[in-house]
XYZ file of C-alpha atoms in Angstrom:
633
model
C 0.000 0.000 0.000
C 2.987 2.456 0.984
C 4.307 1.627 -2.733
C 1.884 2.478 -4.119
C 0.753 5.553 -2.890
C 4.390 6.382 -3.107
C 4.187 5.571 -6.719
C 0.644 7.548 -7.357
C 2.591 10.688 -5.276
C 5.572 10.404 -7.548
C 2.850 11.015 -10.777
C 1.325 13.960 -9.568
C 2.962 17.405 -11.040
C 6.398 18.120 -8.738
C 5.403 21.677 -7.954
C 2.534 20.785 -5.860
C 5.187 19.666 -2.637
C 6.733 23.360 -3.401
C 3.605 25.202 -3.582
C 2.312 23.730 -0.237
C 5.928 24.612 1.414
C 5.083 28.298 -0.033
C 1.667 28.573 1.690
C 3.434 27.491 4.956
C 4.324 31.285 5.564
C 0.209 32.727 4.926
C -0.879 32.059 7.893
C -4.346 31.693 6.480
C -3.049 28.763 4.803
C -0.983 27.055 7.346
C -3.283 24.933 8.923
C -4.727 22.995 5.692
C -0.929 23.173 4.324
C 0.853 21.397 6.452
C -1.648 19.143 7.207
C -1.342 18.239 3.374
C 2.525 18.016 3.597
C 2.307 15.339 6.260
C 0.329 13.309 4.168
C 2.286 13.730 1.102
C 5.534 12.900 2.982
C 4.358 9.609 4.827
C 5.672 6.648 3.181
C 7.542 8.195 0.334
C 11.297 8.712 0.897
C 10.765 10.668 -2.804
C 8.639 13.111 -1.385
C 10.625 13.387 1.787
C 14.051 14.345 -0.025
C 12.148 16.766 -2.111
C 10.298 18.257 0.831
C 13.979 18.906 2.290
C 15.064 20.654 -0.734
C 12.489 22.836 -0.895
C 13.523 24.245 2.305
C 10.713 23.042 3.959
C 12.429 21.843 7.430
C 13.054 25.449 8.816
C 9.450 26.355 8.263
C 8.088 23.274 9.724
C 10.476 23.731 13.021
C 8.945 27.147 13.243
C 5.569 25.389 12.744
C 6.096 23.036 16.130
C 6.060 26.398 18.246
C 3.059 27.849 16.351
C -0.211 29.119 18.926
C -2.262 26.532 16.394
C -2.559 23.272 17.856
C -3.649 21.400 14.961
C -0.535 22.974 13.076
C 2.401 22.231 15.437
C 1.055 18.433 15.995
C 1.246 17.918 12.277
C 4.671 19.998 11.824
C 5.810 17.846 14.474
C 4.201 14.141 12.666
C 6.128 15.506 9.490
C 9.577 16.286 11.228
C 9.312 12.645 13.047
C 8.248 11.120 9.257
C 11.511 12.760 7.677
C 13.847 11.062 10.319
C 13.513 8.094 7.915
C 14.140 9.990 4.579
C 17.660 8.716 4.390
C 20.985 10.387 5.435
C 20.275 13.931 3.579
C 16.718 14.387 5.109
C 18.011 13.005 8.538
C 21.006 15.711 8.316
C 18.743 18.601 7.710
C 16.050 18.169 10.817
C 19.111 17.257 13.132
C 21.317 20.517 12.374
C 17.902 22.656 11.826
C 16.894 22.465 15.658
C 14.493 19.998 15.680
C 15.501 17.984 18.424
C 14.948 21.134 20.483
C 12.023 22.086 19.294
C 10.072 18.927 19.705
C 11.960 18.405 22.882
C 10.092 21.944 24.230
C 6.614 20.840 23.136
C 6.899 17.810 25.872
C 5.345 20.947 28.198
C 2.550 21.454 25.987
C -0.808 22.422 27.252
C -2.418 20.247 24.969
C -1.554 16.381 25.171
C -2.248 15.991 21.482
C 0.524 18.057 21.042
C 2.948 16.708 23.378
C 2.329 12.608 22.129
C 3.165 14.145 18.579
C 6.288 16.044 19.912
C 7.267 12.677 21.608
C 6.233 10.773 19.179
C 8.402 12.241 16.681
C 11.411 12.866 19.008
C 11.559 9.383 19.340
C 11.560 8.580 15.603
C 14.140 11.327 15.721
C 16.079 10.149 18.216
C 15.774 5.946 17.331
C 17.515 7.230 13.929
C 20.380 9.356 15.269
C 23.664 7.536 15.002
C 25.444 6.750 18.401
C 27.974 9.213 17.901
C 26.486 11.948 17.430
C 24.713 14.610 20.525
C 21.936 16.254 20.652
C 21.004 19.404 21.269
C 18.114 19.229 23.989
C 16.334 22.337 25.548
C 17.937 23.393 28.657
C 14.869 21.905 30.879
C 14.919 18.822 29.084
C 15.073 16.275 32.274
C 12.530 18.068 33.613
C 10.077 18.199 30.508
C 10.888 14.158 30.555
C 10.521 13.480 34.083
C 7.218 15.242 33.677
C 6.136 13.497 31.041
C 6.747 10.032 32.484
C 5.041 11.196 35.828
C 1.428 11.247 32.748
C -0.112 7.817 33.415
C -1.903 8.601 29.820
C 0.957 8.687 28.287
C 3.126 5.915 29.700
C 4.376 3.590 26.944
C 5.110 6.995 24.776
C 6.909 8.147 27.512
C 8.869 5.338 27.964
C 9.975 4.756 24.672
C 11.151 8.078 24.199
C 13.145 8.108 27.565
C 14.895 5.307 26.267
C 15.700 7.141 23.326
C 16.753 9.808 25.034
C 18.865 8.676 28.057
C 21.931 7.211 25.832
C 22.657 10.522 23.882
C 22.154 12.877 26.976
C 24.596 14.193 29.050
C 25.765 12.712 32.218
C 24.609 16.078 34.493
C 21.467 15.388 32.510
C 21.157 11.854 33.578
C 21.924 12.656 36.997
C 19.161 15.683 37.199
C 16.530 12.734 36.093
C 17.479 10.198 38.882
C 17.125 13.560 41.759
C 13.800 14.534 39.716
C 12.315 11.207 41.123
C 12.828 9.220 38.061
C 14.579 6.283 39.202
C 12.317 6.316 42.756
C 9.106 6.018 39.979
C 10.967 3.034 37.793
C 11.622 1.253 41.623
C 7.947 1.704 42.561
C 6.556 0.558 39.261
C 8.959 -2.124 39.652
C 7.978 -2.898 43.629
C 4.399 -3.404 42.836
C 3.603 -6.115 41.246
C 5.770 -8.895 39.219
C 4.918 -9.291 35.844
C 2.353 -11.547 34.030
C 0.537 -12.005 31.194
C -1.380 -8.957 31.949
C -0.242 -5.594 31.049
C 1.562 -4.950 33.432
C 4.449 -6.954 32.371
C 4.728 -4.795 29.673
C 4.769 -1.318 32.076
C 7.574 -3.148 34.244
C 9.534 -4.020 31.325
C 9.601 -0.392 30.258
C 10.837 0.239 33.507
C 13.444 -2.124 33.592
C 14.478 -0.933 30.596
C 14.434 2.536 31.646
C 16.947 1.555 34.328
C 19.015 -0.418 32.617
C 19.751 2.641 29.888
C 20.321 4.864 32.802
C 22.714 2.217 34.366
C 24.356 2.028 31.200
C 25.699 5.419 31.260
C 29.124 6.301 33.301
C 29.810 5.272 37.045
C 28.585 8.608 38.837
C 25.415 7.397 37.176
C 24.981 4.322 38.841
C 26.165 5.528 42.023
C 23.191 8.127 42.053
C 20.904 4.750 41.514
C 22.287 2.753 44.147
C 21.621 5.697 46.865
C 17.813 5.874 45.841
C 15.721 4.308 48.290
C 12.958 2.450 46.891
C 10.141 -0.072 48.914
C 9.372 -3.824 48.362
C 6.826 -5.278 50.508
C 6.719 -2.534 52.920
C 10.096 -2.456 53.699
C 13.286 -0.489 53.065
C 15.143 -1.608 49.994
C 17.494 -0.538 47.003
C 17.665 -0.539 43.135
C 19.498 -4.213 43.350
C 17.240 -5.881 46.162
C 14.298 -4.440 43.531
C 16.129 -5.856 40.908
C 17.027 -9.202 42.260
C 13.218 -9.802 42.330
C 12.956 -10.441 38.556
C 15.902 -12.750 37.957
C 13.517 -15.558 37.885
C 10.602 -14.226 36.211
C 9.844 -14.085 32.445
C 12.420 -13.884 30.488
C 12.818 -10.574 28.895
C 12.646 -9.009 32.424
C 15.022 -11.807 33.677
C 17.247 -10.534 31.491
C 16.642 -6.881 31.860
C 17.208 -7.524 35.705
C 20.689 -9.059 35.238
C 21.630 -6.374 32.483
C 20.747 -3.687 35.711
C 22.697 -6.113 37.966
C 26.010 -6.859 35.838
C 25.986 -2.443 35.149
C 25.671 -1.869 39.097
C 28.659 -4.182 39.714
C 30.719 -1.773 37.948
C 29.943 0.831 40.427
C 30.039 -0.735 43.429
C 30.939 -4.142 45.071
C 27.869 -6.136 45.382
C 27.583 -9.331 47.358
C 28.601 -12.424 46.019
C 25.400 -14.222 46.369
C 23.561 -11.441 44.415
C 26.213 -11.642 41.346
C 26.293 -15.402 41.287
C 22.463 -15.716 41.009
C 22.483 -13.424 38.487
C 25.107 -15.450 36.739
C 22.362 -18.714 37.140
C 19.818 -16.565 36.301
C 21.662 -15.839 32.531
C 22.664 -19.116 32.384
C 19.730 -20.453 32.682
C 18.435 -18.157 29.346
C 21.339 -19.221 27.509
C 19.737 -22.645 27.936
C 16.280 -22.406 27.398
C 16.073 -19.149 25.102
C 17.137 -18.362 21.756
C 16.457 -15.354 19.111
C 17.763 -11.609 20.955
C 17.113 -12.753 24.404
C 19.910 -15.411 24.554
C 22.230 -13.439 22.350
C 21.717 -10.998 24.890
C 21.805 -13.424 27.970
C 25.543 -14.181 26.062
C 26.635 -10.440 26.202
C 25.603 -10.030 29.739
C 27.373 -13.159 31.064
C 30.833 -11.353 29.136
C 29.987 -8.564 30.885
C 29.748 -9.863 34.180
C 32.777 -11.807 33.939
C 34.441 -8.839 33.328
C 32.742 -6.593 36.192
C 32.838 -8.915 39.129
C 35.692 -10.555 39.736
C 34.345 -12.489 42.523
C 32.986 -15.282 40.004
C 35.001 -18.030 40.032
C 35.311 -19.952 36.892
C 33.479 -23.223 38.366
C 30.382 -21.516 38.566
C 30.102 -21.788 35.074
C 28.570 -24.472 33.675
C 30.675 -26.662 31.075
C 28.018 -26.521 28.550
C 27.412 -22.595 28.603
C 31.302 -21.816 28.774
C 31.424 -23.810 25.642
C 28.510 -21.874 24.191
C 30.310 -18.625 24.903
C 33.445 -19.569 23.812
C 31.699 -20.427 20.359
C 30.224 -16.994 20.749
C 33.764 -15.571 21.650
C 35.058 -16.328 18.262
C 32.029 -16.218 16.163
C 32.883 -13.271 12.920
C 29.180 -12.177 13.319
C 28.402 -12.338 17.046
C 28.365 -9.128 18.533
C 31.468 -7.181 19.446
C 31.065 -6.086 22.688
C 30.155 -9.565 23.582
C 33.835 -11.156 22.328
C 35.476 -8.038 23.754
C 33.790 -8.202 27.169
C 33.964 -12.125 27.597
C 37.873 -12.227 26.487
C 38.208 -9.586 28.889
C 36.567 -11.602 31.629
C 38.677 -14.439 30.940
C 41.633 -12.226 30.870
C 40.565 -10.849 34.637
C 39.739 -14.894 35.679
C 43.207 -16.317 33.984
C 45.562 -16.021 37.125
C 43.455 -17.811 39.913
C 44.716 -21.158 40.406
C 41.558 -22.836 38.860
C 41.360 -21.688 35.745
C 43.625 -23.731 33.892
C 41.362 -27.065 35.314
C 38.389 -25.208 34.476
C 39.115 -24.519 30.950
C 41.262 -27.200 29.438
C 38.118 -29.330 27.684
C 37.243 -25.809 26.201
C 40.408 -25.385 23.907
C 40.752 -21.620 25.031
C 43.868 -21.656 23.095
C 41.891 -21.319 19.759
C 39.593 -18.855 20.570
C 42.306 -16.494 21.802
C 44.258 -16.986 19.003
C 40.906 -16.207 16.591
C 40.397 -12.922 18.695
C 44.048 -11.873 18.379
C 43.243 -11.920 13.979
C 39.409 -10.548 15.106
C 38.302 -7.571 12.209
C 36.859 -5.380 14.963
C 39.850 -3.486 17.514
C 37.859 -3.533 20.314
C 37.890 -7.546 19.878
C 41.785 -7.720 19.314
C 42.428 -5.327 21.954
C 40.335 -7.711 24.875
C 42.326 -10.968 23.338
C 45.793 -9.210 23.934
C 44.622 -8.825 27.491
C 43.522 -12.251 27.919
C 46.979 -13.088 26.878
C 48.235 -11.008 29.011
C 46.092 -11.589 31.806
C 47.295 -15.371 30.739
C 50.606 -14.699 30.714
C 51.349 -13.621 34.798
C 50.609 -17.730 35.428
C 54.467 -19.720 34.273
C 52.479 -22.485 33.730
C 49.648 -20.856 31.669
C 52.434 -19.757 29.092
C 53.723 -22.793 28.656
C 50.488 -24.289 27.941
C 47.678 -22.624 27.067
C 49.917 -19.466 25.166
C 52.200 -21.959 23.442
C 49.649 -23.890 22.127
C 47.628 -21.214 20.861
C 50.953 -19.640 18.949
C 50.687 -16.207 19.961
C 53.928 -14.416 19.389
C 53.263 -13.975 15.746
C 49.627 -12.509 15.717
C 50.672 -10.357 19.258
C 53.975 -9.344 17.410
C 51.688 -7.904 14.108
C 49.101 -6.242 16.990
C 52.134 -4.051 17.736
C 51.470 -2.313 14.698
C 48.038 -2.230 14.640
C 45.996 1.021 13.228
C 44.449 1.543 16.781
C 46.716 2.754 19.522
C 44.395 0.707 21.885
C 45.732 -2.517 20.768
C 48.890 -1.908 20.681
C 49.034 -0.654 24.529
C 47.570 -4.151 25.174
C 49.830 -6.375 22.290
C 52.738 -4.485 24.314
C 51.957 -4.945 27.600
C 51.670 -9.116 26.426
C 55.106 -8.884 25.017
C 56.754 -7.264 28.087
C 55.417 -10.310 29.933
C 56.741 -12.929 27.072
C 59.836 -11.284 26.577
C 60.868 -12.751 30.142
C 63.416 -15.405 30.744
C 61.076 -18.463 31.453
C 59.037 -17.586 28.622
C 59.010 -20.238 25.718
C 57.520 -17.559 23.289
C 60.408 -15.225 24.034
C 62.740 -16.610 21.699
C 60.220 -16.833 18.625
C 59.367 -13.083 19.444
C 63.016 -11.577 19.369
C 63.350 -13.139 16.144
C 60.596 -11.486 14.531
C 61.965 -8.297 15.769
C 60.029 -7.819 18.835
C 63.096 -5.754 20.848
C 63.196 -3.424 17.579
C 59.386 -2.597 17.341
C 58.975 -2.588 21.191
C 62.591 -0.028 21.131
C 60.344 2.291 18.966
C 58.150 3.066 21.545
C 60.724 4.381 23.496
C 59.976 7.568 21.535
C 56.197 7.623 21.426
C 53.695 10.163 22.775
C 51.834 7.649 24.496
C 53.331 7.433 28.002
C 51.706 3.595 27.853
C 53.717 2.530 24.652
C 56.517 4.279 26.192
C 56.563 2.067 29.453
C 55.674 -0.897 27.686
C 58.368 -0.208 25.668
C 60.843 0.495 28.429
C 59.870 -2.249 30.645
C 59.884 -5.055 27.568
C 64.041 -4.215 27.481
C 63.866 -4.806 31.104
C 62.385 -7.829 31.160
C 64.470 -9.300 28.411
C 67.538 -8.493 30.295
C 66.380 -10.074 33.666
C 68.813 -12.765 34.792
C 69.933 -12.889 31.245
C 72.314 -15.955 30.886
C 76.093 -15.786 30.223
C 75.427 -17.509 26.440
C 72.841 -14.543 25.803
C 75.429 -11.923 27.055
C 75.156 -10.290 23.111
C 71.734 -9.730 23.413
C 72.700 -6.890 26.331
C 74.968 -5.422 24.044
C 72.425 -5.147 21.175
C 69.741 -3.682 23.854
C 72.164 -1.457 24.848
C 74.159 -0.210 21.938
C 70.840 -0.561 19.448
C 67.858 0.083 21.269
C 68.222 1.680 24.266
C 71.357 3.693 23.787
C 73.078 6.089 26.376
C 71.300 9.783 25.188
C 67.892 7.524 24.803
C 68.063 6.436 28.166
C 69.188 9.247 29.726
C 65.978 10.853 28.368
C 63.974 8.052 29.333
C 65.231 8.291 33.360
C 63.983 12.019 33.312
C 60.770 10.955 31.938
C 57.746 13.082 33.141
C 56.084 10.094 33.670
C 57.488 8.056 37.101
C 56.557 4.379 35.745
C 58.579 5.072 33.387
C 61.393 6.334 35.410
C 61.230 3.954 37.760
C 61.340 0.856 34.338
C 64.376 2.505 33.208
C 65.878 2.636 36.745
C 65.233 -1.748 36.330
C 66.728 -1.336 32.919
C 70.178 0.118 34.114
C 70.301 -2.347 36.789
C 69.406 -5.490 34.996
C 71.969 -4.622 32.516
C 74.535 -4.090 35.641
C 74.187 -7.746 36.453
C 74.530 -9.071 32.950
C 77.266 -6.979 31.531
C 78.474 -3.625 34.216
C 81.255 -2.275 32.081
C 79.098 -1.739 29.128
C 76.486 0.045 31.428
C 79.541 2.214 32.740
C 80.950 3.079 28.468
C 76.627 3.691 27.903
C 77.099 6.552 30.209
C 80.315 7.684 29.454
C 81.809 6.234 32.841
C 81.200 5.759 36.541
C 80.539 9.676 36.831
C 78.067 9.897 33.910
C 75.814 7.301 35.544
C 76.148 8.608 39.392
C 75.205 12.117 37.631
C 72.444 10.251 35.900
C 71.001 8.273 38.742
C 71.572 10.186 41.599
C 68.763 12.529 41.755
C 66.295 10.439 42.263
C 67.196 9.431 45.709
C 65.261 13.253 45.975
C 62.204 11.152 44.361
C 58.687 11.482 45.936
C 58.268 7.866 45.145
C 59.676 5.449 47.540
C 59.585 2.706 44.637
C 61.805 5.403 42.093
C 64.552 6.060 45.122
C 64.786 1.799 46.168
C 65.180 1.251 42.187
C 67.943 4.120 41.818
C 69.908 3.062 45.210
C 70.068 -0.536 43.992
C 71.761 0.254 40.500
C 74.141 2.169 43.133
C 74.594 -0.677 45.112
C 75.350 -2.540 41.555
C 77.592 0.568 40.463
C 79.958 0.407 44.270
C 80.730 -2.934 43.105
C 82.762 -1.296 40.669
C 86.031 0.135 41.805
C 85.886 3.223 39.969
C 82.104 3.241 40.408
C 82.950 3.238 43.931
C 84.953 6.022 43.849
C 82.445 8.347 42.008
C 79.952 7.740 44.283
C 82.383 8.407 47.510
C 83.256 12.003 45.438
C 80.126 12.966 44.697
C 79.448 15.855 47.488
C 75.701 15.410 47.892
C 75.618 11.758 48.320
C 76.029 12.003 51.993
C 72.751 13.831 52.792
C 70.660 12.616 50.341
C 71.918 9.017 52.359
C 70.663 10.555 55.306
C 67.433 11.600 54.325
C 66.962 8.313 52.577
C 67.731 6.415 56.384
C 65.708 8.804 58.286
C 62.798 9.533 56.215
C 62.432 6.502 54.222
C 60.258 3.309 54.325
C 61.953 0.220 54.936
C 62.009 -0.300 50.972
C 64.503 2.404 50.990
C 66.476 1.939 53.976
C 67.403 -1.634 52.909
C 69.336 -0.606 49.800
C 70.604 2.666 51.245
C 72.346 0.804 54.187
C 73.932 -1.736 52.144
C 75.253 1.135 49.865
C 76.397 2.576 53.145
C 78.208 -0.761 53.945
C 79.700 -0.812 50.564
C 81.460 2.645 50.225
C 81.176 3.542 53.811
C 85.577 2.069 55.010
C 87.091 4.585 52.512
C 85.001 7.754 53.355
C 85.265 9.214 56.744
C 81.828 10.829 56.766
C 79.795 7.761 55.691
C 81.677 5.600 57.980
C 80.525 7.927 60.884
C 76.835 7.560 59.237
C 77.308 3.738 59.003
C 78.431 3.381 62.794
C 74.754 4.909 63.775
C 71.734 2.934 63.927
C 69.476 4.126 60.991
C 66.150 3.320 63.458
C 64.498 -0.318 65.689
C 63.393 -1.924 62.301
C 64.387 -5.635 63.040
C 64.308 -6.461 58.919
C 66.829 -3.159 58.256
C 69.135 -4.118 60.923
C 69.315 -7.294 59.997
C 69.842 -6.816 56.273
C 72.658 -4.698 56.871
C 74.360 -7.437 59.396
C 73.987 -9.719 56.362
C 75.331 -7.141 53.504
């Protein structure tokens, strides 16, 4: 029927759209004019695009705010129609003002008025990519809240809340929740649990009105865990509410462990609460299929990732297997392989995971995720690798049997920066001695690319960069001596890490600090010819014993320790005239992670220098582990 009237409308003579969008200024005309255009328009993208270029949009957003009710409901009908003209008409009614003039005819006198406004806002809105923001009238929480507080119009009302709530502001969403919003949605939700009736469809809007203000940022969901709400005549809060529908139907089953899994994020819930949400999506998973147990999927990622007070065994075998299909499935949704990867990534280092998992063959589906089209997908895998990689054992199993050095190693090139923070925080972990990947991965160039990022502006890729060198040079072995040369001379070369120790970022002081003092360990006279000599690298490392961080001044009085063991590193340090007090304040005002190194510094250099030796003879403090570290040095 819509073709064809389409088709009839396309017959008629073309200058019958413009001459209606003329008589939209005689105000003697207006009425039966726009009245016409809105039922030219409807169902004929044609008629839409040609409506738009006849600069009929302005006039029509003039027309919402016009004293003539009949006028501004069907100005406002015809905006909402043109939201699904294609990208041109869509373009023109969002940068013309629409959005805030419909959103100012929610306070309408007349409520034929105000369900067209919404109506159409909602068409509006439903169409506006996720990207993009609004421009709302300044009272726009309160026109909503208003609107939802109309029993007449209560499944308008919802629908265009939902609408509304994921492209609004934060200080917006936080006005609704202290207009009474959420307290309405919790009292809705408090009396009754749905049915067949109606009212399952009234407390489904109002889960999912809670669930899209949940979904906004943290400060959001802290404002909806401090609203008191009542169930049964006594005192309770959004999650008690909430808990109540895990094991009703199964859209608001799901809606209540959606709310749930979001709330987790903000605040630690108990365990009992997250794991019978987990049973209650599990249980979906199983008996559902279609959107609600794609969805159940998502929200069981989601959880994994949120609360990490599940334990793997709480997961049935059949389900994990389900979502592990999921997890590498090209068409399954994103956020669903990014969030699930991530929970396994947050799950990898208990001590049960590796039981848990090993009929799943997690190997695969990490190793699909690392080649995954979608960033946000290869981004979560490199953390489950990394996540993976903390456990020994895990990287000699589950990581070498997936092969992951090659697809991590081409993540550290990846178009998005995102991944290749994550690739390189995997490879600073496989780079390490006990790593069987760590071989494979130097000779694909690993120490080059990761040497790059010495120079980046990310201070992330910089520290991953910084600490990857580190980690390859831990207890290097004798037979690997020439790799500390190559790090050394190559990658991380005197000026480079001179520049890298004054960092403005302190991780990334304190990695290059391990840097300088692995290298002391494996080879000390090429650390001493980096810095031009015992005196360069005193100059170099001194000053941050005057470090706020305790972690930065142990790091830099260990490669001191490392550099008295030298004779004429030794000597430098005994010359240098500032050494003595920055000692003292390093004894006296330190934590015990800074006295230890500073006293067996002290022991080292102390016989040949008069003044330290006087230092050394006093007790630094009582601390029993001090005192008895520097007996032993």
């Amino acid at each position: 029927g819509n073709r064809q009237r389409c088709s009839n409308n396309q017959r008629g003579p073309r200058m019958d759209l413009a001459a209606l969008v003329g008589q939209l200024v005689d105000r003697e005309q207006l009425g039966p004019a726009v009245s016409a255009i809105k039922r030219s328009v409807i169902g004929c993208r044609a008629r839409k695009v040609r409506l738009v270029d006849a600069g009929g949009v302005p006039l029509l957003v003039a027309i919402v705010h016009d004293s003539d009710p009949a006028a501004a409901a069907a100005a406002c009908a015809t905006l909402g129609s043109l939201a699904h003209g294609g990208a041109e008409a869509f373009r023109a009614i969002w940068g013309g003002g629409a959005v805030a003039a419909l959103g100012a005819q929610l306070g309408h006198p007349r409520p034929d008025v105000v369900a067209a406004a919404a109506h159409a806002l909602t068409s509006v809105l439903a169409a506006a990519p996720s990207a993009v923001s609004p421009v709302f009238p300044a009272d726009y929480p309160r026109l909503l809240a208003g609107l939802l507080a109309q029993p007449a119009a209560a499944a308008l009302s919802f629908e265009l809340f939902i609408a509304s709530v994921p492209l609004m502001s934060e200080a917006d969403c936080l006005t609704l929740v202290d207009l009474g919003v959420a307290a309405a949605l919790l009292q809705i939700l408090g009396e009754q649990v749905p049915g067949p009736a109606d009212g399952c469809a009234r407390t489904t809007a109002a889960l999912c009105s809670l669930v899209a203000l949940a979904s906004r940022r943290q400060a959001v969901c802290a404002r909806l865990l401090s609203v008191p709400a009542q169930l049964d005549g006594r005192p309770a809060d959004i999650v008690i509410v909430a808990k109540r529908f895990l094991s009703s139907t199964p859209q608001c089953s799901l809606l209540a462990a959606v709310l749930i899994t979001k709330l987790i994020g903000a605040r630690a819930i108990g365990e009992d609460i997250s794991t019978l949400t987990l049973q209650s999506l599990q249980t979906l998973v199983k008996s559902c299929q279609g959107p609600v147990r794609a969805r159940a999927v998502l929200a069981i990622g989601n959880l994994l990732h949120t609360c990490p007070s599940l334990q793997v065994e709480d997961i049935e075998s059949g389900v994990m297997n389900t979502l592990l299909i999921c997890a590498t499935a090209v068409d399954h949704d994103i956020d669903f392989r990014k969030h699930f990867l991530l929970g396994l990534a947050a799950m990898a280092s208990r001590p049960d995971f590796e039981l848990q998992m090993q009929d799943c063959d997690i190997a695969r589906h990490i190793a699909v995720g690392l080649s995954a089209a979608a960033a946000p997908v290869r981004r979560a895998a490199a953390l489950c690798v990394l996540g993976l990689s903390r456990s020994v054992k895990n990287i000699r199993t589950v990581l070498r049997e997936a092969a992951v050095a090659a697809p991590l190693f081409r993540l550290l090139d990846d178009t998005c920066l995102d991944v290749q923070e994550a690739a390189s925080a995997a490879v600073c972990n496989l780079l390490l001695e006990f790593s069987p990947v760590k071989k494979e991965l130097i000779q694909l160039g690993a120490l080059t690319k990761m040497s790059q990022f010495l120079l980046a502006d990310r201070p992330v890729l910089r520290l991953n960069g910084v600490w990857a060198l580190k980690n390859v040079l831990y207890e290097l072995p004798a037979a690997d001596a020439a790799i500390a040369a190559v790090v050394l001379r190559d990658h991380a070369p005197g000026p480079l890490l001179r520049q890298l120790l004054g960092d403005s970022q302190e991780c990334v002081q304190l990695q290059a600090l391990g840097l300088v003092r692995n290298a002391q360990c494996t080879c000390p006279q090429l650390v001493l010819a980096t810095f031009g000599g015992a005196d360069g690298l005193a100059a170099a490392v001194l000053p941050h014993l005057q470090a706020i961080s305790p972690h930065i001044r142990s790091e830099a009085l260990f490669v001191c320790v490392n550099l008295a063991q030298v004779a004429a590193g030794a000597c430098a340090l005994r010359d240098h005239p500032v050494l003595p007090l920055l000692l003292q304040s390093c004894l006296e005002d330190g934590p015990s992670l800074v006295r230890i190194p500073a006293i067996m510094l002290l022991r080292t250099i102390a016989p040949d220098s008069p003044a330290l030796a006087a230092m050394a003879a006093r007790p630094p403090d009582a601390c029993v582990d001090v005192r008895a570290l520097a007996a032993m040095s």
